[in-house]
Amino acid sequence: DIQMTQSPSSVSASVGDRVTITCRASQDINTWLVWYQQKPGKAPNLLIYTASNLQSGVPSRFSGSGSGTDFTLTISSLQPEDFATYYCQQTASFPRTFGQGTKVEIK
Amino acid sequence: EVQLVESGGGLVQPGGSLRVSCAASGFSLSDYEVNWVRQAPGRGLEWLSYISSSGSHMFYADSVRGRFTISRDNAKKSVYLQMNSLRAEDTAVYYCARRLLQVVGVFDLWGRGTLVTVSS
């Protein structure tokens, strides 16, 4: 199975800050990497797929990059509605696996 | 409205069985592959199972293989997860998720989830 490791586990930031979250795969997954946002009590919401493609309706302050084993999610200017937990997921093979999540908290 | 709605969760004793359902509305479920993902209280996301659009192919996580069975009834616009031999560690919110048509493995529509509690 492909293991996904996110860092940091949590980050404290202020509105307007630039936030970067990293995700590392235990083996080469090309660009088969997805990012989701989840708010408390809600289902996850798709942000980015194939590492860098923004899902329709997602604000352009979100961006993704990377290939192979190392990936990043960047929020260019944090907004109040962005405080949430973010998960990466590999789609290269079964079983699909998620990172452990990164909680973005208010500083 | 395009949505997935899970149902069938509840309290079940260890060793018991439960079937959760995922009903689609606002789109043609028969065109889509569907997955089940769960989230234990205060924990992260865990992928459980996949079923192809026709129902001919299924995959499972090691943690549920042999205990859980995914199935679908496209005429009823529904996907199911039959859960047997339930354990305390199966306690979680269970989500169904539709696969984005253009890209393998990407979940573009999720239900709100149904809570399964395994406890005596």
mmCIF file of N, CA and C in Angstrom, chain A residues 1 32 34 36 38 41-46 48-50 55 87 89-91 94-101, chain B residues 35 37 39 43-47 49-50 59-62 95 100 102-108 110-113:
data_model
loop_
_atom_site.group_PDB
_atom_site.id
_atom_site.type_symbol
_atom_site.label_atom_id
_atom_site.label_comp_id
_atom_site.label_asym_id
_atom_site.label_seq_id
_atom_site.Cartn_x
_atom_site.Cartn_y
_atom_site.Cartn_z
ATOM 1 N N ASP A 1 0.836 -1.190 0.000
ATOM 2 C CA ASP A 1 0.000 0.000 0.000
ATOM 3 C C ASP A 1 0.877 1.248 0.000
ATOM 4 N N TRP A 32 -0.861 11.673 -9.491
ATOM 5 C CA TRP A 32 -2.139 11.126 -9.032
ATOM 6 C C TRP A 32 -2.389 11.499 -7.578
ATOM 7 N N VAL A 34 -4.674 14.173 -4.901
ATOM 8 C CA VAL A 34 -5.875 14.988 -4.713
ATOM 9 C C VAL A 34 -5.796 15.690 -3.353
ATOM 10 N N TYR A 36 -8.351 17.625 -0.439
ATOM 11 C CA TYR A 36 -9.691 17.914 0.034
ATOM 12 C C TYR A 36 -9.612 18.852 1.234
ATOM 13 N N GLN A 38 -11.918 19.805 4.696
ATOM 14 C CA GLN A 38 -13.040 19.361 5.514
ATOM 15 C C GLN A 38 -13.239 20.289 6.697
ATOM 16 N N GLY A 41 -17.865 18.596 11.193
ATOM 17 C CA GLY A 41 -19.233 18.121 11.004
ATOM 18 C C GLY A 41 -19.696 18.045 9.566
ATOM 19 N N LYS A 42 -18.796 18.297 8.640
ATOM 20 C CA LYS A 42 -19.154 18.296 7.216
ATOM 21 C C LYS A 42 -18.362 17.239 6.463
ATOM 22 N N ALA A 43 -18.857 16.888 5.282
ATOM 23 C CA ALA A 43 -18.123 15.984 4.404
ATOM 24 C C ALA A 43 -16.935 16.710 3.773
ATOM 25 N N PRO A 44 -15.932 15.971 3.365
ATOM 26 C CA PRO A 44 -14.821 16.595 2.638
ATOM 27 C C PRO A 44 -15.301 17.242 1.340
ATOM 28 N N ASN A 45 -14.521 18.238 0.908
ATOM 29 C CA ASN A 45 -14.838 18.967 -0.320
ATOM 30 C C ASN A 45 -13.609 18.956 -1.223
ATOM 31 N N LEU A 46 -13.796 18.568 -2.470
ATOM 32 C CA LEU A 46 -12.685 18.472 -3.419
ATOM 33 C C LEU A 46 -12.136 19.846 -3.762
ATOM 34 N N ILE A 48 -8.462 20.162 -5.300
ATOM 35 C CA ILE A 48 -7.484 20.036 -6.382
ATOM 36 C C ILE A 48 -7.335 18.569 -6.738
ATOM 37 N N TYR A 49 -7.224 18.267 -8.044
ATOM 38 C CA TYR A 49 -6.986 16.895 -8.486
ATOM 39 C C TYR A 49 -5.825 16.862 -9.464
ATOM 40 N N THR A 50 -5.293 15.669 -9.678
ATOM 41 C CA THR A 50 -4.053 15.474 -10.443
ATOM 42 C C THR A 50 -3.032 16.549 -10.093
ATOM 43 N N GLN A 55 -10.476 22.332 -8.861
ATOM 44 C CA GLN A 55 -11.845 21.901 -9.110
ATOM 45 C C GLN A 55 -12.709 23.152 -9.373
ATOM 46 N N TYR A 87 -6.744 17.326 3.633
ATOM 47 C CA TYR A 87 -6.255 15.964 3.424
ATOM 48 C C TYR A 87 -5.746 15.799 1.999
ATOM 49 N N GLN A 89 -4.744 12.740 -0.843
ATOM 50 C CA GLN A 89 -5.142 11.364 -1.160
ATOM 51 C C GLN A 89 -4.457 10.951 -2.455
ATOM 52 N N GLN A 90 -3.941 9.729 -2.474
ATOM 53 C CA GLN A 90 -3.358 9.249 -3.731
ATOM 54 C C GLN A 90 -4.400 8.462 -4.513
ATOM 55 N N THR A 91 -4.396 8.643 -5.807
ATOM 56 C CA THR A 91 -5.328 7.931 -6.685
ATOM 57 C C THR A 91 -4.585 7.058 -7.692
ATOM 58 N N PHE A 94 -5.165 1.082 -5.871
ATOM 59 C CA PHE A 94 -5.935 0.622 -4.726
ATOM 60 C C PHE A 94 -4.984 -0.071 -3.750
ATOM 61 N N PRO A 95 -5.217 0.063 -2.448
ATOM 62 C CA PRO A 95 -6.265 0.863 -1.825
ATOM 63 C C PRO A 95 -5.948 2.347 -1.887
ATOM 64 N N ARG A 96 -6.987 3.143 -2.131
ATOM 65 C CA ARG A 96 -6.814 4.590 -2.059
ATOM 66 C C ARG A 96 -6.410 4.928 -0.625
ATOM 67 N N THR A 97 -5.457 5.821 -0.466
ATOM 68 C CA THR A 97 -5.001 6.166 0.865
ATOM 69 C C THR A 97 -4.921 7.672 1.023
ATOM 70 N N PHE A 98 -5.236 8.110 2.259
ATOM 71 C CA PHE A 98 -5.243 9.524 2.613
ATOM 72 C C PHE A 98 -4.063 9.835 3.530
ATOM 73 N N GLY A 99 -3.636 11.088 3.495
ATOM 74 C CA GLY A 99 -2.767 11.566 4.535
ATOM 75 C C GLY A 99 -3.543 11.713 5.831
ATOM 76 N N GLN A 100 -2.824 11.978 6.911
ATOM 77 C CA GLN A 100 -3.473 12.028 8.228
ATOM 78 C C GLN A 100 -4.185 13.343 8.496
ATOM 79 N N GLY A 101 -3.997 14.313 7.599
ATOM 80 C CA GLY A 101 -4.686 15.591 7.740
ATOM 81 C C GLY A 101 -3.803 16.682 8.326
ATOM 82 N N ASN B 35 -17.555 5.050 -4.098
ATOM 83 C CA ASN B 35 -16.681 4.579 -3.036
ATOM 84 C C ASN B 35 -17.333 4.825 -1.675
ATOM 85 N N VAL B 37 -16.091 5.746 2.261
ATOM 86 C CA VAL B 37 -14.992 6.275 3.068
ATOM 87 C C VAL B 37 -15.548 6.483 4.469
ATOM 88 N N GLN B 39 -14.823 7.823 8.732
ATOM 89 C CA GLN B 39 -14.041 8.694 9.593
ATOM 90 C C GLN B 39 -14.422 8.403 11.037
ATOM 91 N N ARG B 43 -10.775 11.416 14.086
ATOM 92 C CA ARG B 43 -9.700 10.827 13.291
ATOM 93 C C ARG B 43 -9.785 11.277 11.831
ATOM 94 N N GLY B 44 -8.855 10.763 11.034
ATOM 95 C CA GLY B 44 -8.802 11.113 9.624
ATOM 96 C C GLY B 44 -9.691 10.231 8.767
ATOM 97 N N LEU B 45 -9.545 10.402 7.458
ATOM 98 C CA LEU B 45 -10.364 9.695 6.488
ATOM 99 C C LEU B 45 -9.727 8.342 6.148
ATOM 100 N N GLU B 46 -10.575 7.331 6.018
ATOM 101 C CA GLU B 46 -10.118 5.988 5.646
ATOM 102 C C GLU B 46 -10.975 5.468 4.497
ATOM 103 N N TRP B 47 -10.350 5.219 3.351
ATOM 104 C CA TRP B 47 -11.060 4.631 2.217
ATOM 105 C C TRP B 47 -11.371 3.169 2.534
ATOM 106 N N SER B 49 -13.970 1.045 0.277
ATOM 107 C CA SER B 49 -14.425 0.171 -0.798
ATOM 108 C C SER B 49 -14.806 0.962 -2.034
ATOM 109 N N TYR B 50 -14.758 0.279 -3.169
ATOM 110 C CA TYR B 50 -15.078 0.853 -4.485
ATOM 111 C C TYR B 50 -15.960 -0.123 -5.258
ATOM 112 N N PHE B 59 -13.393 -3.292 -5.021
ATOM 113 C CA PHE B 59 -12.149 -3.352 -4.271
ATOM 114 C C PHE B 59 -12.455 -3.024 -2.818
ATOM 115 N N TYR B 60 -11.579 -3.529 -1.923
ATOM 116 C CA TYR B 60 -11.768 -3.317 -0.493
ATOM 117 C C TYR B 60 -10.447 -3.001 0.187
ATOM 118 N N ALA B 61 -10.539 -2.238 1.288
ATOM 119 C CA ALA B 61 -9.397 -2.062 2.172
ATOM 120 C C ALA B 61 -9.182 -3.356 2.960
ATOM 121 N N ASP B 62 -7.942 -3.594 3.344
ATOM 122 C CA ASP B 62 -7.623 -4.804 4.110
ATOM 123 C C ASP B 62 -8.425 -4.865 5.406
ATOM 124 N N TYR B 95 -19.242 7.685 4.808
ATOM 125 C CA TYR B 95 -19.588 8.528 3.669
ATOM 126 C C TYR B 95 -19.555 7.712 2.374
ATOM 127 N N LEU B 100 -15.255 11.477 -9.773
ATOM 128 C CA LEU B 100 -15.243 12.456 -10.858
ATOM 129 C C LEU B 100 -15.060 11.737 -12.182
ATOM 130 N N GLN B 102 -14.015 12.544 -15.100
ATOM 131 C CA GLN B 102 -12.859 12.776 -15.968
ATOM 132 C C GLN B 102 -11.564 12.185 -15.432
ATOM 133 N N VAL B 103 -11.527 11.889 -14.142
ATOM 134 C CA VAL B 103 -10.252 11.515 -13.530
ATOM 135 C C VAL B 103 -10.435 10.353 -12.572
ATOM 136 N N VAL B 104 -9.563 9.366 -12.712
ATOM 137 C CA VAL B 104 -9.636 8.180 -11.862
ATOM 138 C C VAL B 104 -9.420 8.534 -10.390
ATOM 139 N N GLY B 105 -10.259 7.973 -9.548
ATOM 140 C CA GLY B 105 -10.002 7.998 -8.116
ATOM 141 C C GLY B 105 -10.320 9.271 -7.371
ATOM 142 N N VAL B 106 -10.859 10.268 -8.056
ATOM 143 C CA VAL B 106 -11.135 11.570 -7.434
ATOM 144 C C VAL B 106 -12.602 11.631 -7.040
ATOM 145 N N PHE B 107 -12.866 12.032 -5.801
ATOM 146 C CA PHE B 107 -14.236 12.023 -5.287
ATOM 147 C C PHE B 107 -14.787 13.452 -5.319
ATOM 148 N N ASP B 108 -15.708 13.709 -6.255
ATOM 149 C CA ASP B 108 -16.174 15.079 -6.450
ATOM 150 C C ASP B 108 -17.493 15.366 -5.763
ATOM 151 N N TRP B 110 -19.801 14.093 -2.277
ATOM 152 C CA TRP B 110 -19.879 13.271 -1.076
ATOM 153 C C TRP B 110 -21.262 13.443 -0.452
ATOM 154 N N GLY B 111 -21.714 12.395 0.227
ATOM 155 C CA GLY B 111 -22.901 12.549 1.047
ATOM 156 C C GLY B 111 -22.539 13.186 2.379
ATOM 157 N N ARG B 112 -23.540 13.404 3.224
ATOM 158 C CA ARG B 112 -23.300 14.011 4.538
ATOM 159 C C ARG B 112 -22.825 12.989 5.566
ATOM 160 N N GLY B 113 -22.986 11.716 5.241
ATOM 161 C CA GLY B 113 -22.511 10.678 6.128
ATOM 162 C C GLY B 113 -23.598 10.123 7.028
#
